[in-house]
Tab-separated table of C-alpha atoms and ligand atoms in Angstrom:
chain	number	residue	atom	x	y	z
X	254	MET	CA	-94.133	-25.169	-16.784
X	255	ASN	CA	-96.402	-23.190	-19.095
X	256	ALA	CA	-95.775	-24.161	-22.710
X	257	LEU	CA	-94.470	-20.647	-23.336
X	258	ASN	CA	-91.907	-18.898	-21.143
X	259	ALA	CA	-93.542	-15.458	-21.079
X	260	ASP	CA	-92.197	-12.582	-18.969
X	261	LEU	CA	-94.485	-9.588	-19.278
X	262	HIS	CA	-93.034	-7.058	-16.815
X	263	CYS	CA	-89.454	-5.808	-16.431
X	264	HIS	CA	-87.390	-2.625	-16.332
X	265	SER	CA	-84.408	-1.048	-18.083
X	266	THR	CA	-82.293	2.077	-17.597
X	267	ALA	CA	-85.144	4.000	-19.252
X	268	SER	CA	-86.698	3.859	-15.753
X	269	ASP	CA	-85.230	2.225	-12.645
X	270	GLY	CA	-83.639	-0.932	-14.055
X	271	THR	CA	-79.853	-1.269	-14.092
X	272	LEU	CA	-79.475	-2.887	-17.552
X	273	THR	CA	-79.967	-1.104	-20.880
X	274	PRO	CA	-82.971	-2.207	-22.985
X	275	ALA	CA	-80.662	-4.233	-25.265
X	276	GLU	CA	-79.033	-5.929	-22.262
X	277	VAL	CA	-82.439	-6.812	-20.789
X	278	VAL	CA	-83.509	-8.449	-24.059
X	279	ARG	CA	-80.235	-10.375	-24.424
X	280	ARG	CA	-80.487	-11.635	-20.860
X	281	ALA	CA	-84.116	-12.683	-21.396
X	282	ALA	CA	-83.146	-14.638	-24.520
X	283	ALA	CA	-80.252	-16.297	-22.659
X	284	ASN	CA	-82.686	-17.268	-19.874
X	285	GLY	CA	-84.995	-18.987	-22.358
X	286	VAL	CA	-87.770	-16.363	-22.436
X	287	ASP	CA	-89.987	-16.820	-25.533
X	288	LEU	CA	-92.139	-13.724	-25.138
X	289	LEU	CA	-90.936	-10.546	-23.422
X	290	ALA	CA	-92.542	-7.206	-22.563
X	291	LEU	CA	-90.406	-4.269	-21.427
X	292	THR	CA	-92.545	-2.193	-19.051
X	293	ASP	CA	-90.625	0.813	-17.768
X	294	HIS	CA	-92.306	3.107	-15.237
X	295	ASP	CA	-94.307	5.879	-16.967
X	296	GLU	CA	-91.911	5.810	-19.942
X	297	LEU	CA	-91.713	4.421	-23.504
X	298	LEU	CA	-88.140	5.529	-24.267
X	299	GLY	CA	-86.554	2.059	-24.067
X	300	LEU	CA	-88.967	0.337	-26.450
X	301	PRO	CA	-87.284	0.967	-29.855
X	302	GLU	CA	-83.900	-0.392	-28.698
X	303	ALA	CA	-85.544	-3.389	-27.022
X	304	ALA	CA	-87.673	-4.155	-30.090
X	305	ALA	CA	-84.664	-3.921	-32.412
X	306	THR	CA	-82.560	-6.246	-30.237
X	307	ALA	CA	-85.436	-8.710	-29.931
X	308	ALA	CA	-85.835	-8.723	-33.731
X	309	GLU	CA	-82.109	-9.477	-34.143
X	310	LEU	CA	-82.384	-12.401	-31.741
X	311	GLY	CA	-85.717	-13.697	-33.053
X	312	LEU	CA	-87.364	-13.170	-29.643
X	313	ARG	CA	-91.071	-12.275	-29.583
X	314	PHE	CA	-91.351	-8.790	-28.079
X	315	VAL	CA	-94.331	-6.833	-26.749
X	316	PRO	CA	-94.122	-3.070	-26.171
X	317	GLY	CA	-95.267	-2.248	-22.645
X	318	VAL	CA	-95.404	0.322	-19.870
X	319	GLU	CA	-96.051	0.380	-16.097
X	320	ILE	CA	-98.182	3.374	-15.129
X	321	SER	CA	-98.151	4.858	-11.604
X	322	VAL	CA	-101.699	5.379	-10.302
X	323	SER	CA	-103.177	6.857	-7.128
X	324	TRP	CA	-106.250	4.981	-5.934
X	325	LEU	CA	-107.888	5.391	-2.512
X	326	ASP	CA	-104.807	6.228	-0.432
X	327	GLN	CA	-102.503	3.838	-2.289
X	328	THR	CA	-100.104	3.872	-5.219
X	329	LEU	CA	-101.022	1.134	-7.698
X	330	HIS	CA	-99.179	0.080	-10.825
X	331	ILE	CA	-101.101	-0.703	-13.999
X	332	ILE	CA	-99.260	-2.457	-16.832
X	333	GLY	CA	-100.094	-1.789	-20.467
X	334	LEU	CA	-99.171	-4.594	-22.898
X	335	GLY	CA	-99.130	-4.402	-26.684
X	336	ILE	CA	-99.638	-0.646	-26.642
X	337	ASP	CA	-98.930	1.462	-29.728
X	338	PRO	CA	-95.934	3.565	-28.612
X	339	SER	CA	-96.856	6.283	-31.101
X	340	ASN	CA	-100.325	6.870	-29.609
X	341	ALA	CA	-100.620	10.608	-28.885
X	342	ALA	CA	-102.922	10.417	-25.830
X	343	LEU	CA	-100.720	7.780	-24.200
X	344	ILE	CA	-97.544	9.786	-24.890
X	345	GLU	CA	-99.148	12.944	-23.493
X	346	GLY	CA	-100.555	11.202	-20.435
X	347	LEU	CA	-97.234	9.586	-19.564
X	348	ALA	CA	-95.423	12.913	-20.011
X	349	LYS	CA	-97.795	14.412	-17.450
X	350	VAL	CA	-97.175	11.583	-14.959
X	351	ARG	CA	-93.395	11.811	-15.438
X	352	GLY	CA	-93.597	15.573	-15.052
X	353	GLY	CA	-94.530	15.181	-11.406
X	354	ARG	CA	-91.417	13.137	-10.609
X	355	ASP	CA	-88.872	16.004	-10.480
X	356	GLY	CA	-90.766	17.938	-7.830
X	357	ARG	CA	-91.372	14.741	-5.866
X	358	ALA	CA	-87.676	13.838	-6.015
X	359	ALA	CA	-86.797	17.299	-4.699
X	360	ARG	CA	-89.252	16.798	-1.808
X	361	ILE	CA	-87.755	13.350	-1.037
X	362	ALA	CA	-84.254	14.911	-1.008
X	363	ALA	CA	-85.486	17.700	1.301
X	364	GLU	CA	-86.971	15.135	3.717
X	365	LEU	CA	-83.703	13.179	3.743
X	366	GLU	CA	-81.789	16.418	4.349
X	367	ARG	CA	-83.933	16.997	7.459
X	368	ILE	CA	-82.545	13.783	8.943
X	369	GLY	CA	-78.987	14.744	8.035
X	370	ILE	CA	-78.547	13.069	4.645
X	371	ARG	CA	-77.125	15.616	2.221
X	372	GLY	CA	-76.790	15.501	-1.553
X	373	ALA	CA	-79.528	12.904	-2.108
X	374	MET	CA	-80.883	14.596	-5.246
X	375	GLU	CA	-77.491	14.603	-6.978
X	376	GLY	CA	-76.825	11.131	-5.592
X	377	ALA	CA	-80.070	9.686	-6.971
X	378	LEU	CA	-79.516	11.384	-10.337
X	379	ARG	CA	-76.149	9.635	-10.687
X	380	TYR	CA	-78.034	6.328	-10.697
X	381	ALA	CA	-80.823	7.504	-13.007
X	382	GLY	CA	-80.237	6.357	-16.597
X	383	ASN	CA	-83.060	8.697	-17.623
X	384	PRO	CA	-83.035	12.062	-15.815
X	385	ALA	CA	-86.770	12.475	-16.555
X	386	LEU	CA	-87.448	9.387	-14.472
X	387	VAL	CA	-86.041	9.627	-10.973
X	388	SER	CA	-87.465	6.785	-8.897
X	389	ARG	CA	-87.225	5.828	-5.250
X	390	ALA	CA	-85.080	2.934	-6.498
X	391	HIS	CA	-82.390	5.506	-7.471
X	392	PHE	CA	-82.547	7.104	-4.017
X	393	ALA	CA	-82.283	3.617	-2.548
X	394	ARG	CA	-79.070	2.865	-4.458
X	395	PHE	CA	-77.571	6.182	-3.279
X	396	LEU	CA	-78.541	5.449	0.347
X	397	VAL	CA	-76.843	2.045	0.137
X	398	GLU	CA	-73.757	3.706	-1.404
X	399	ILE	CA	-73.379	6.083	1.567
X	400	GLY	CA	-73.899	3.242	4.029
X	401	ALA	CA	-77.281	4.387	5.388
X	402	SER	CA	-78.513	0.775	4.944
X	403	ARG	CA	-76.918	-2.502	3.954
X	404	ASN	CA	-79.128	-3.103	0.944
X	405	VAL	CA	-82.039	-1.734	-1.073
X	406	HIS	CA	-84.558	-3.820	0.842
X	407	ASP	CA	-83.465	-2.265	4.154
X	408	VAL	CA	-83.539	1.235	2.670
X	409	PHE	CA	-87.234	0.795	1.924
X	410	LEU	CA	-87.844	-0.541	5.429
X	411	HIS	CA	-86.129	2.395	7.128
X	412	TYR	CA	-86.265	5.396	4.777
X	413	LEU	CA	-88.400	5.314	1.649
X	414	ALA	CA	-91.615	3.467	2.471
X	415	ARG	CA	-94.729	5.271	3.654
X	416	GLY	CA	-94.403	6.429	7.244
X	417	LYS	CA	-90.597	6.629	6.998
X	418	PRO	CA	-88.624	9.896	7.007
X	419	GLY	CA	-87.790	9.934	3.272
X	420	TYR	CA	-91.334	9.234	2.082
X	421	VAL	CA	-93.497	11.958	0.561
X	422	GLU	CA	-97.105	11.738	-0.604
X	423	HIS	CA	-97.607	12.153	-4.333
X	424	VAL	CA	-100.582	12.149	-6.701
X	425	TRP	CA	-100.104	10.017	-9.816
X	426	ALA	CA	-102.545	9.233	-12.659
X	427	THR	CA	-106.129	8.199	-11.920
X	428	LEU	CA	-107.080	4.553	-12.498
X	429	GLU	CA	-109.582	5.724	-15.115
X	430	ASP	CA	-106.933	7.677	-17.041
X	431	ALA	CA	-104.305	4.932	-16.911
X	432	VAL	CA	-106.667	2.212	-18.178
X	433	GLY	CA	-108.092	4.658	-20.726
X	434	TRP	CA	-104.655	5.530	-22.153
X	435	ILE	CA	-103.712	1.839	-22.417
X	436	LYS	CA	-106.988	0.759	-24.052
X	437	GLY	CA	-106.940	3.830	-26.317
X	438	ALA	CA	-103.456	2.794	-27.510
X	439	GLY	CA	-104.756	-0.687	-28.406
X	440	GLY	CA	-103.195	-2.370	-25.374
X	441	LEU	CA	-104.273	-4.779	-22.677
X	442	ALA	CA	-104.430	-3.416	-19.110
X	443	VAL	CA	-103.044	-5.552	-16.271
X	444	ILE	CA	-103.032	-4.978	-12.488
X	445	ALA	CA	-99.366	-5.303	-11.429
X	446	HIS	CA	-98.285	-7.217	-8.280
X	447	PRO	CA	-101.594	-6.876	-6.346
X	448	GLY	CA	-100.019	-8.637	-3.361
X	449	ARG	CA	-97.999	-5.498	-2.679
X	450	TYR	CA	-100.997	-3.234	-2.055
X	451	ARG	CA	-102.218	-2.602	1.458
X	452	LEU	CA	-105.899	-3.062	0.734
X	453	SER	CA	-108.519	-4.954	2.703
X	454	HIS	CA	-110.318	-7.873	1.015
X	455	ALA	CA	-113.297	-5.594	0.450
X	456	GLU	CA	-111.142	-2.850	-1.090
X	457	MET	CA	-109.358	-5.380	-3.309
X	458	ASP	CA	-112.766	-6.566	-4.561
X	459	ILE	CA	-113.784	-2.971	-5.281
X	460	LEU	CA	-110.530	-2.414	-7.186
X	461	PHE	CA	-110.957	-5.548	-9.324
X	462	ASP	CA	-114.609	-4.734	-9.964
X	463	ARG	CA	-113.863	-1.149	-10.997
X	464	PHE	CA	-110.880	-2.237	-13.109
X	465	ARG	CA	-113.083	-4.723	-14.948
X	466	GLU	CA	-115.767	-2.095	-15.445
X	467	LEU	CA	-113.167	0.254	-16.999
X	468	GLY	CA	-112.166	-2.433	-19.514
X	469	GLY	CA	-109.210	-3.900	-17.611
X	470	ASP	CA	-108.055	-7.269	-18.946
X	471	ALA	CA	-105.784	-9.159	-16.580
X	472	VAL	CA	-103.951	-9.400	-13.281
X	473	GLU	CA	-100.435	-10.523	-12.434
X	474	VAL	CA	-100.957	-13.855	-10.715
X	475	ALA	CA	-97.405	-15.231	-10.946
X	476	CYS	CA	-94.915	-12.483	-10.180
X	477	GLY	CA	-91.687	-11.843	-8.326
X	478	ALA	CA	-93.516	-10.065	-5.508
X	479	HIS	CA	-95.911	-12.977	-4.752
X	480	ASP	CA	-95.349	-15.983	-2.535
X	481	GLY	CA	-97.205	-19.243	-3.193
X	482	GLY	CA	-100.203	-18.233	-1.093
X	483	GLN	CA	-100.582	-14.927	-2.890
X	484	LEU	CA	-100.352	-16.666	-6.255
X	485	LEU	CA	-103.316	-18.856	-5.276
X	486	ALA	CA	-105.246	-15.945	-3.745
X	487	PHE	CA	-104.940	-13.785	-6.880
X	488	ALA	CA	-105.683	-16.775	-9.119
X	489	ARG	CA	-108.995	-17.018	-7.211
X	490	LEU	CA	-109.675	-13.310	-7.707
X	491	ALA	CA	-108.873	-13.592	-11.442
X	492	ARG	CA	-111.522	-16.342	-11.705
X	493	LYS	CA	-114.041	-14.406	-9.610
X	494	PHE	CA	-113.759	-11.269	-11.737
X	495	GLY	CA	-113.239	-12.956	-15.113
X	496	LEU	CA	-109.770	-11.496	-15.644
X	497	MET	CA	-106.957	-13.130	-17.581
X	498	ALA	CA	-103.676	-13.896	-15.806
X	499	SER	CA	-100.183	-12.555	-16.380
X	500	ARG	CA	-96.729	-13.873	-15.496
X	501	ALA	CA	-94.022	-11.385	-14.608
X	502	SER	CA	-90.570	-11.195	-13.040
X	503	ASP	CA	-90.600	-7.402	-12.463
X	504	PHE	CA	-86.848	-7.739	-13.058
X	505	HIS	CA	-84.834	-4.565	-12.301
X	506	GLY	CA	-81.282	-5.917	-12.608
X	507	PRO	CA	-79.075	-8.832	-11.554
X	508	GLU	CA	-78.415	-7.340	-8.111
X	509	ASP	CA	-81.784	-5.680	-7.654
X	510	SER	CA	-84.409	-8.362	-8.064
X	511	PRO	CA	-85.616	-11.393	-6.169
X	512	ILE	CA	-86.089	-13.340	-9.397
X	513	ASP	CA	-84.462	-13.253	-12.803
X	514	LEU	CA	-86.069	-12.774	-16.222
X	515	GLY	CA	-88.317	-15.683	-17.179
X	516	ARG	CA	-88.203	-17.259	-13.724
X	517	ALA	CA	-91.645	-16.453	-12.303
X	518	ASP	CA	-93.819	-19.403	-11.265
X	519	PRO	CA	-96.046	-21.047	-13.876
X	520	LEU	CA	-99.705	-19.965	-14.022
X	521	PRO	CA	-102.428	-22.302	-12.743
X	522	PRO	CA	-103.506	-24.222	-15.868
X	523	ASP	CA	-107.202	-23.270	-15.748
X	524	LEU	CA	-106.525	-19.520	-16.056
X	525	THR	CA	-106.394	-17.807	-19.444
X	526	PRO	CA	-102.892	-16.390	-19.982
X	527	VAL	CA	-103.023	-12.768	-21.088
X	528	TRP	CA	-100.558	-13.561	-23.891
X	529	THR	CA	-103.237	-15.526	-25.732
X	530	ARG	CA	-104.593	-12.073	-26.637
X	531	LEU	CA	-101.258	-10.534	-27.681
X	532	ASN	CA	-100.457	-10.193	-31.411
N	104	LIG	P1	-91.377	5.130	-7.391
N	104	LIG	O1	-92.119	4.807	-8.649
N	104	LIG	O2	-90.384	6.248	-7.570
N	104	LIG	O3	-92.260	5.313	-6.203
N	104	LIG	O4	-90.449	3.886	-7.076
N	104	LIG	C1	-91.020	2.636	-6.929
N	104	LIG	C2	-89.926	1.611	-7.190
N	104	LIG	O5	-89.128	1.438	-6.024
N	104	LIG	C3	-90.499	0.237	-7.474
N	104	LIG	O6	-90.826	0.114	-8.825
N	104	LIG	C4	-89.337	-0.637	-7.108
N	104	LIG	O7	-88.388	-0.616	-8.154
N	104	LIG	C5	-88.746	0.074	-5.923
N	104	LIG	N1	-89.284	-0.439	-4.645
N	104	LIG	C6	-90.420	-0.099	-4.022
N	104	LIG	N2	-90.559	-0.753	-2.851
N	104	LIG	C7	-89.462	-1.530	-2.731
N	104	LIG	C8	-88.975	-2.448	-1.746
N	104	LIG	N3	-89.662	-2.694	-0.638
N	104	LIG	N4	-87.802	-3.065	-1.971
N	104	LIG	C9	-87.097	-2.825	-3.088
N	104	LIG	N5	-87.488	-1.974	-4.056
N	104	LIG	C10	-88.646	-1.335	-3.885
N	105	LIG	MN1	-89.220	-0.062	-10.189
N	106	LIG	MN1	-94.464	-1.905	-9.827
N	107	LIG	MN1	-92.251	-2.974	-12.164
């Protein structure tokens, strides 16, 4: 176990989590988390409530965000940690990224309608705690509700992943902008769950190199999306590119996540944890 139980990536109802920010913080404290970052998708709305609850409980809290990025032909997620939530360029940039979500959601609903699934927009919105932030996770919960699939995992296999009938292409922020907004707001930039991206070894190297060049700080090595082999592979890449390492559950809710808050694997001891640079 790392000396500190840090969990630097999770979601609340401000994006596609199922617990409110206060509930996320209380659950983290109950799970023995010592240092928590709330990192909702493209959104800072949950941070004040989370920070206030953390202060009440005496839990160390880091304001964060997970920014959606288009790079090559992939969607990547870049985490910002320790950002100033009042930074104007960050607020404006995130508003622009969120602004694209409504039209995308309408296009997803239209694609689902073509295969006979009606009412998906209204259905997804019923699950969205923040109407400005409709995510595929909300569509997934609606599709499970109507019995299209048994669970959220199967929905992504059959409907919402690229190449499936409910998937639409979308252009998010650029990597340059996302890292720039995070660094400009005094934060540390972290590549989220790299094991999820469909990139060749050469492309992954180009990504890490470019990220480093832009001022990127760290990579999620231990995270809910990684198996043991991926943890070791991304630990190697962190060493190769001189990046710090992060530890993250990517918790979305008790029924929606493979691992709970604070339960990611420990980091390999030779890596520099990104939290050594927080506060
Ligand atoms: P979006 O940002 O709207 O494209 O939605 C992405 C979100 O969908 C992720 O943050 C996850 O919460 C969820 N998601 C994506 N792929 C999967 C999957 N294979 N299984 C379960 N949830 C997924
Ligand atoms: Mn999500
Ligand atoms: Mn993500
Ligand atoms: Mn996430």
